[in-house]
CSV table of C-alpha atoms in Angstrom, one decimal:
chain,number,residue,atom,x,y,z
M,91,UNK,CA,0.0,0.0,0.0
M,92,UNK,CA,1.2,3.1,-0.8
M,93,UNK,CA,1.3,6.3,2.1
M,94,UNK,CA,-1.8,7.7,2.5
M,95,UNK,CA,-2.5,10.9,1.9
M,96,UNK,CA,-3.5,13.7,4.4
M,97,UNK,CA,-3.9,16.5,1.7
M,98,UNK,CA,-7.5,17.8,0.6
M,99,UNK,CA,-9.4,15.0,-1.2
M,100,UNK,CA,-11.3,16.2,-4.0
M,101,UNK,CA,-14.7,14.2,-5.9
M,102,UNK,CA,-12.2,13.4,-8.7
M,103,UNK,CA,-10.5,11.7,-6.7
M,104,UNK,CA,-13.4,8.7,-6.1
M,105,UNK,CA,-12.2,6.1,-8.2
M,106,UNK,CA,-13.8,3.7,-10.6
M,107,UNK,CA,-16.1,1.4,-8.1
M,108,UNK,CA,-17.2,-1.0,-11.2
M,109,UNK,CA,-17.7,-4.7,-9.7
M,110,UNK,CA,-18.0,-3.3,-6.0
M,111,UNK,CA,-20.9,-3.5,-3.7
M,112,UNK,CA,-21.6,-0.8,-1.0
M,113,UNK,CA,-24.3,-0.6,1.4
M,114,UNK,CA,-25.6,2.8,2.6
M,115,UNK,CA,-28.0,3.1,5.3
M,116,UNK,CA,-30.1,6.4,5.7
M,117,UNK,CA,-30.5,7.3,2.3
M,118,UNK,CA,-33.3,9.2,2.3
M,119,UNK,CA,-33.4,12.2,-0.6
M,120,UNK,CA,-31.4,15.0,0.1
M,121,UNK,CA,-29.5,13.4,2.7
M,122,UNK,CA,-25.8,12.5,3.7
M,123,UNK,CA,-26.6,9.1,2.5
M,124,UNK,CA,-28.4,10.1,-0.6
M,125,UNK,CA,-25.6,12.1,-2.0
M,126,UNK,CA,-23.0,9.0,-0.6
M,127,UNK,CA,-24.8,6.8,-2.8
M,128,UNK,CA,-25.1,8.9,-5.7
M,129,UNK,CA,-21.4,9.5,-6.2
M,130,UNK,CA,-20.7,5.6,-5.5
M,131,UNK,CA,-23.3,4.6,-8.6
M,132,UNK,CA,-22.1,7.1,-10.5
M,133,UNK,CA,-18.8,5.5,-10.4
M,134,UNK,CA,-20.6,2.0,-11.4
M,135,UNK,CA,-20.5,1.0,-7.9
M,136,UNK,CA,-23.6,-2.0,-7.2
M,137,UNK,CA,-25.2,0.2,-4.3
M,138,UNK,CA,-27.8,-1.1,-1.6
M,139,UNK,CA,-30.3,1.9,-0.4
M,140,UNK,CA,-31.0,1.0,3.5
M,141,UNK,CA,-33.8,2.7,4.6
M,142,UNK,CA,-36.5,2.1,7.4
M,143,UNK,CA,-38.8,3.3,5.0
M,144,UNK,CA,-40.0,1.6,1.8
M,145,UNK,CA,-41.3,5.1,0.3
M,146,UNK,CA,-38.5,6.6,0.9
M,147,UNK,CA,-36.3,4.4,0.0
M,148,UNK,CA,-38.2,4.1,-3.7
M,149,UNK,CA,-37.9,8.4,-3.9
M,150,UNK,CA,-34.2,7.6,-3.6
M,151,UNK,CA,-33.8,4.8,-6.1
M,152,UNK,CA,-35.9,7.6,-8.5
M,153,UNK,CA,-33.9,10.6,-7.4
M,154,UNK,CA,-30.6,8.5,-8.6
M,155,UNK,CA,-31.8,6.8,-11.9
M,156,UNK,CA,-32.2,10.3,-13.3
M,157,UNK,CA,-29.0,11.9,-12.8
M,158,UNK,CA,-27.3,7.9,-13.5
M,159,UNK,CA,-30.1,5.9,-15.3
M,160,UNK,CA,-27.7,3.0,-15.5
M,161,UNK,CA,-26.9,2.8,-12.1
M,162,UNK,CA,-27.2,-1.0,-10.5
M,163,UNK,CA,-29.4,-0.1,-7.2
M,164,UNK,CA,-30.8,-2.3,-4.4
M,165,UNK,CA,-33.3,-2.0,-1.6
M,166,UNK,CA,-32.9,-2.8,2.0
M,167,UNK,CA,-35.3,-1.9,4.5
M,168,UNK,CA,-34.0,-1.6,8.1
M,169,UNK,CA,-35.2,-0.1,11.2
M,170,UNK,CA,-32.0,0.7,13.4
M,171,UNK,CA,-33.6,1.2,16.8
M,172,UNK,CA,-35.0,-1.8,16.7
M,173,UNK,CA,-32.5,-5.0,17.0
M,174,UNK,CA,-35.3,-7.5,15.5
M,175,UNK,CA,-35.0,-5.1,12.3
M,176,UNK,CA,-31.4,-5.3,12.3
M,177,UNK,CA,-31.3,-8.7,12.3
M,178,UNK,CA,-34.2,-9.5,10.0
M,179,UNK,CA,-32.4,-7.1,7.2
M,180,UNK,CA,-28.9,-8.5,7.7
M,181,UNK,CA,-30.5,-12.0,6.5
M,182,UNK,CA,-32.1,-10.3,3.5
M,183,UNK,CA,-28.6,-9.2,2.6
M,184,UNK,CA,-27.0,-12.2,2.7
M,185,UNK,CA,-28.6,-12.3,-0.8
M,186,UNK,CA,-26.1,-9.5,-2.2
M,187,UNK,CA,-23.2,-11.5,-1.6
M,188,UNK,CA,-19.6,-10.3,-0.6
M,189,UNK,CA,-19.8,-6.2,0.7
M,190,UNK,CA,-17.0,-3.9,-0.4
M,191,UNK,CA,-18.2,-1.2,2.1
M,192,UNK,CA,-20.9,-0.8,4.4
M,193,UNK,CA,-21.4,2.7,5.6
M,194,UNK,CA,-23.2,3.4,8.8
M,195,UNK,CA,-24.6,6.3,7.9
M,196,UNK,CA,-28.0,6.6,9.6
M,197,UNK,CA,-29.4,7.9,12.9
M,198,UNK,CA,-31.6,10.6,14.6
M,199,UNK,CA,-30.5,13.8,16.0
M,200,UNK,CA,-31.5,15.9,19.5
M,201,UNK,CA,-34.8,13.6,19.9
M,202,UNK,CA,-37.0,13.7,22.8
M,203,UNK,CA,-36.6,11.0,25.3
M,204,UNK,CA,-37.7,7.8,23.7
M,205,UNK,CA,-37.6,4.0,24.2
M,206,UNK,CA,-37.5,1.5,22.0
M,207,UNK,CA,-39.1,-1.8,21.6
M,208,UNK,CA,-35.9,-2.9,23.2
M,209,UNK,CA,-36.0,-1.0,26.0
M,210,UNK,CA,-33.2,1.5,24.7
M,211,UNK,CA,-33.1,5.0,24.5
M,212,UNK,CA,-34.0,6.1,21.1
M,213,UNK,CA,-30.4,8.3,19.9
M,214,UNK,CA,-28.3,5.5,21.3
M,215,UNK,CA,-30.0,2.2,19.4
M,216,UNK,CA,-30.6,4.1,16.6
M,217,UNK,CA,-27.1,5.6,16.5
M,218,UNK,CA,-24.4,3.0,18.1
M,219,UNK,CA,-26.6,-0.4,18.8
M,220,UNK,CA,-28.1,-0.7,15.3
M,221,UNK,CA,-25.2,-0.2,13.3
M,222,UNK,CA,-23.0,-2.0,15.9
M,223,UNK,CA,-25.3,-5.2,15.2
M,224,UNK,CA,-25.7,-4.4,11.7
M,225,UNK,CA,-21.8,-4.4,11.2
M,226,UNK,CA,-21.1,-7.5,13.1
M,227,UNK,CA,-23.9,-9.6,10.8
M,228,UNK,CA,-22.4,-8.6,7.6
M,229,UNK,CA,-18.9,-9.0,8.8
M,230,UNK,CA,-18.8,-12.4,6.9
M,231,UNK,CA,-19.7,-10.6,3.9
M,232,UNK,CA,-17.4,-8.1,3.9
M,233,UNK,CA,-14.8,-10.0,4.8
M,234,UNK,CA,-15.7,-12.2,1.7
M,235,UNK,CA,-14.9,-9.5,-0.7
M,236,UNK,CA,-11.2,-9.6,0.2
M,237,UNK,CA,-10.6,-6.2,0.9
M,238,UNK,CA,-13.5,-4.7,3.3
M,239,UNK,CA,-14.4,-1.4,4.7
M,240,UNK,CA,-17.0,-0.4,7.2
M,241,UNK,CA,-16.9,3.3,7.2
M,242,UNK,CA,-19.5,5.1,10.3
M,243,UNK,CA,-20.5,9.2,10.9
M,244,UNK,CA,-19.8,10.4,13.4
M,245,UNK,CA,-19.9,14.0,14.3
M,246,UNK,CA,-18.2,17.6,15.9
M,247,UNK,CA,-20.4,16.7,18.6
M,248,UNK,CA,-18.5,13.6,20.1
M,249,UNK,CA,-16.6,16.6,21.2
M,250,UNK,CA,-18.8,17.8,23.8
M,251,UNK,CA,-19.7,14.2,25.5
M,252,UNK,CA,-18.3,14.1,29.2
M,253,UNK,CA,-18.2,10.4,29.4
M,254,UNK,CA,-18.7,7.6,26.6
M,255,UNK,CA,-22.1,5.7,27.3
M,256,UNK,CA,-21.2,2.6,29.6
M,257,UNK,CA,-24.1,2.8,31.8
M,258,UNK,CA,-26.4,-0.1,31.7
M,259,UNK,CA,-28.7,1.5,28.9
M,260,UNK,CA,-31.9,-0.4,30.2
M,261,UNK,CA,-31.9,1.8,33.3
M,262,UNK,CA,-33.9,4.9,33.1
M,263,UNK,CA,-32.0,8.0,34.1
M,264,UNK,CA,-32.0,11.9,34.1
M,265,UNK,CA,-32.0,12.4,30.2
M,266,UNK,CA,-30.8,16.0,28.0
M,267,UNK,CA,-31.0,15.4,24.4
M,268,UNK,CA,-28.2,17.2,23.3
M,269,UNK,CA,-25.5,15.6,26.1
M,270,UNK,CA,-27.2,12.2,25.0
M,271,UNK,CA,-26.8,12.6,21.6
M,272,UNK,CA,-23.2,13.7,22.2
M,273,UNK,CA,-22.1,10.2,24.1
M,274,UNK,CA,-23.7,8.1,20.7
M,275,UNK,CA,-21.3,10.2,18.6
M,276,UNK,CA,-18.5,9.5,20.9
M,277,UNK,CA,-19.9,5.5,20.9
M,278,UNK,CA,-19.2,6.1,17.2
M,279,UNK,CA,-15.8,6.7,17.2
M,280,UNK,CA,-14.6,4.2,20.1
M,281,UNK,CA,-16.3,1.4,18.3
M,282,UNK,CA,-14.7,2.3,15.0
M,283,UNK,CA,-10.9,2.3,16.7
M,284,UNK,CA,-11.4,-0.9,18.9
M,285,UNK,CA,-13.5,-2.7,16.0
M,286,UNK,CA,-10.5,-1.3,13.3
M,287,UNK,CA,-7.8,-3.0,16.2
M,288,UNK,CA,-9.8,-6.3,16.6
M,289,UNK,CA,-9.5,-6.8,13.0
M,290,UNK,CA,-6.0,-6.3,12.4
M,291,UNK,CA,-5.4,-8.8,15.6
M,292,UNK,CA,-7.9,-11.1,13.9
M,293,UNK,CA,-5.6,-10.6,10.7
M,294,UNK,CA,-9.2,-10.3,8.7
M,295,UNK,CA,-9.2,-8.6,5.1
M,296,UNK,CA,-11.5,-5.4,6.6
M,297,UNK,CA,-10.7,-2.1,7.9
M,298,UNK,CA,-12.6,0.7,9.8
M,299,UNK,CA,-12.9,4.1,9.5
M,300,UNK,CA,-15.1,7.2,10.5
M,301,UNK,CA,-16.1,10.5,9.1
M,302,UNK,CA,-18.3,13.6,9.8
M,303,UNK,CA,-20.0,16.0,7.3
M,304,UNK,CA,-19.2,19.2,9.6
M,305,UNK,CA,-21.6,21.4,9.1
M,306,UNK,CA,-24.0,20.1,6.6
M,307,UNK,CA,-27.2,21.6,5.5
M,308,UNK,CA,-29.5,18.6,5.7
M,309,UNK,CA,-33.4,18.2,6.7
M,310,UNK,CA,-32.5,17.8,10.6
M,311,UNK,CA,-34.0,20.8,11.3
M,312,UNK,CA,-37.2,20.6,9.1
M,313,UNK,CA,-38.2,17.7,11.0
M,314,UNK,CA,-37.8,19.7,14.5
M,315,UNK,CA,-34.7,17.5,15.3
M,316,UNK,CA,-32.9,20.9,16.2
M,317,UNK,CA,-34.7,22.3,19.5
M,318,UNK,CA,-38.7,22.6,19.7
M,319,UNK,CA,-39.4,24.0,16.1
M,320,UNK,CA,-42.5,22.9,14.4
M,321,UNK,CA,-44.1,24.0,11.0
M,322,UNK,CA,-43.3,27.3,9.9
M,323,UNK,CA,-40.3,28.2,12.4
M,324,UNK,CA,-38.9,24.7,11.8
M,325,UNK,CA,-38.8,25.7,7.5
M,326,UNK,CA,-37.4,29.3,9.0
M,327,UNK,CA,-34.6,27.9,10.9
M,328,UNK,CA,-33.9,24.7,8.3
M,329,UNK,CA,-33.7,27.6,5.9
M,330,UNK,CA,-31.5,29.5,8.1
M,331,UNK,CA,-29.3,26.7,8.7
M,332,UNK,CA,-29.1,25.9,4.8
M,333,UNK,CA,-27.5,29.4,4.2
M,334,UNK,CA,-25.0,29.7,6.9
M,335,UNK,CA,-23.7,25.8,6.3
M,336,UNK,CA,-22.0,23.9,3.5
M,337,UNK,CA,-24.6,21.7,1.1
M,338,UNK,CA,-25.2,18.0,1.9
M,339,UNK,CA,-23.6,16.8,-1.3
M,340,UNK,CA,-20.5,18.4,0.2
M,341,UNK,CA,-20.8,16.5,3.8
M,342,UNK,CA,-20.8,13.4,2.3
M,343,UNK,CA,-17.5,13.7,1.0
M,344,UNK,CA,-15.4,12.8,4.0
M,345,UNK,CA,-17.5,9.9,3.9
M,346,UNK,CA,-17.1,9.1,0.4
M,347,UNK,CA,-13.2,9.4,0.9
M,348,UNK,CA,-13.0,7.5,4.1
M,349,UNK,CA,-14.9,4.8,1.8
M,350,UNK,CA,-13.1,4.6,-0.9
M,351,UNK,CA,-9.3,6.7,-0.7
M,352,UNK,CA,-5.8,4.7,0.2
M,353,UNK,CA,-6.3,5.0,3.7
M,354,UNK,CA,-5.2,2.9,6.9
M,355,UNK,CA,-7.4,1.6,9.2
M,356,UNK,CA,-8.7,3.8,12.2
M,357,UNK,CA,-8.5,6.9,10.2
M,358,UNK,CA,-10.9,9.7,10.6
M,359,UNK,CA,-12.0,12.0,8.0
M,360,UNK,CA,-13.5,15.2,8.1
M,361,UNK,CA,-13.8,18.1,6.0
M,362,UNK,CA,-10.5,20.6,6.0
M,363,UNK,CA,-11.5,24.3,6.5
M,364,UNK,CA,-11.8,26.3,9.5
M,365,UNK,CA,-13.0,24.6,12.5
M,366,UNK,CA,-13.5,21.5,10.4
M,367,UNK,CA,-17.1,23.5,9.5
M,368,UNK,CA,-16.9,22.8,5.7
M,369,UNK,CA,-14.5,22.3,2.7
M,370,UNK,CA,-12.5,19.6,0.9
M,371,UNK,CA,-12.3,16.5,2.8
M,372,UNK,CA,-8.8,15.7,5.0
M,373,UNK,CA,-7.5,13.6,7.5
M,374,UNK,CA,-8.2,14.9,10.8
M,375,UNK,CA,-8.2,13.9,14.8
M,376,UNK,CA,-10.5,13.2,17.2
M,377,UNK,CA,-10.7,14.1,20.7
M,378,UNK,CA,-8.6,12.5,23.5
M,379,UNK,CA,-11.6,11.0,25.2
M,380,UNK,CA,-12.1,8.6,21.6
M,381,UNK,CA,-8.8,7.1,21.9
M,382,UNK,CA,-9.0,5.7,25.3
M,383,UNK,CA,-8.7,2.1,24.9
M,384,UNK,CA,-10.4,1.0,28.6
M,385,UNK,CA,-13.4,2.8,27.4
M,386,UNK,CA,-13.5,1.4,24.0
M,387,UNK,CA,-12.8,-2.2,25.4
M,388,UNK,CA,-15.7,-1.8,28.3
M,389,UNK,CA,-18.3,-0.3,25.4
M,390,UNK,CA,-17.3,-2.8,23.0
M,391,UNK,CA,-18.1,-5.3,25.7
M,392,UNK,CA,-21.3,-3.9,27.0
M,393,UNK,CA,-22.5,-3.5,23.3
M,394,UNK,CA,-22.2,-7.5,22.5
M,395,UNK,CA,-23.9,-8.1,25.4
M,396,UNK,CA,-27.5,-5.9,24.5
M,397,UNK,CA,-26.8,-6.7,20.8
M,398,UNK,CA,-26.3,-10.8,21.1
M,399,UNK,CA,-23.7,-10.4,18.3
M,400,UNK,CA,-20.2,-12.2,18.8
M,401,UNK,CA,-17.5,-10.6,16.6
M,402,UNK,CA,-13.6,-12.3,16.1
């Protein structure tokens, strides 16, 4: 392998993804995950659309025929707060054979206190449990192909967690959506560095990475995701947020490098301007609190044991 680079990453620099097979979850139109999945079928990639729902999931197989009408698209429909989901649409996969890359792109933002059918609170299934499950079913896939990659997004916001989540998640306890939203974002990145060392101590044929969009304009805050803001003030302050932040096309590109440039293992991608807001895609760090290995180990731990899934 030649050295990586750590200079800006451009979209000319995707490369030809004929004969590869990438699964995208959260792909709704408009999305981070929409415009990852366009620029991967545009470059012939075989891309599966994972989406909880159907609809949606058809708007975005539309929305990419007409800017690539020869683009080879899938369907996947998969709930990530719900583990039953997770593991009913990781058997339907099995049908699309060895994975290239799975990114782990879904989840839900600043949501009021919710639990799931699991007893879980809403941000932190949908956000580290799902994909956590998800990743460790299609492992055998991935490694199949010979040269996997399981890229997840995370976010400026693992920034601002205290602690990484290691509490038992089934407790009820005092709950702020922002701090809690925080900690999965954190999860994100913990899981990516101790899943990315397992594998290289398993001597397996995958790698894993993370990225975050910085500031992308995306629906978050139409859907009141961002504070209390419904109808009219939630289209104000989506519009607001549109103009003062860099287009979702553009925050999916540290994803779509992360996913496809030379890169080793454990890397973390985000986009290169000023605060890491916006701009061409570069290598960047994370904070100290992702790279401690206890905590990684003990939520690694406490994650197989709510999820059932066993990894190497």
């Amino acid at each position: 392998m030649s050295a990586p680079r750590t200079d800006a990453w451009e979209l000319a620099d995707l490369p030809d993804q004929a004969g590869r097979t990438v699964l995208v979850t959260g792909t709704s139109v408009g999305g981070l995950g929409h415009h990852t999945a366009l620029e991967l079928a545009r470059r012939g990639a075989r891309v599966v659309l994972a989406g909880r729902t159907p609809s949606k999931i058809e708007e975005t197989d539309a929305a990419i025929r007409a800017e690539v009408p020869g683009a080879e698209l899938e369907r996947l429909e998969v709930d990530l707060s719900s583990l039953g989901s997770v593991r009913r649409a990781a058997a339907a996969a099995s049908a699309f054979g060895p994975l290239h890359v799975l990114v782990n792109n879904a989840g839900v933002m600043g949501t009021p206190h919710s639990r799931t059918e699991d007893g879980l609170e809403l941000q932190l299934a949908t956000n580290h449990f799902g994909p956590f499950l998800l990743t460790g079913l299609l492992l055998p896939q991935l490694v199949a192909s010979g040269n996997g990659t399981v890229v997840t997004v995370s976010s400026q916001f693992h920034r601002y967690a205290r602690s990484a989540p290691l509490g038992d998640p089934r407790v009820e306890g005092r709950y702020s959506r922002w701090p809690a939203y925080a900690q999965t974002k954190l999860a994100n990145l913990l899981v990516t560095y101790e899943l990315d060392r397992r594998l290289r101590q398993a001597a397996l044929p995958v790698r894993a990475l993370a990225a975050h969009p910085g500031f992308a304009g995306t629906h978050l805050a139409a859907n009141g995701q961002y504070g209390r803001a419904r109808g009219g003030r939630a289209s104000i302050l989506d519009a607001t947020i549109r103009a003062v932040s860099q287009s979702a096309a553009a925050g999916a590109w540290p994803t779509l490098m992360a996913a496809t440039a030379d890169l080793p293992g454990a890397t973390y991608c985000g986009p290169g301007g000023p605060l890491e807001m916006g701009g061409p895609p570069r290598v960047v760090a994370s904070n100290r609190r992702s790279h401690d290995e206890v905590a990684q180990r003990r939520l690694w731990e406490l994650s197989e044991n709510v999820t059932g899934v066993r990894y190497p």
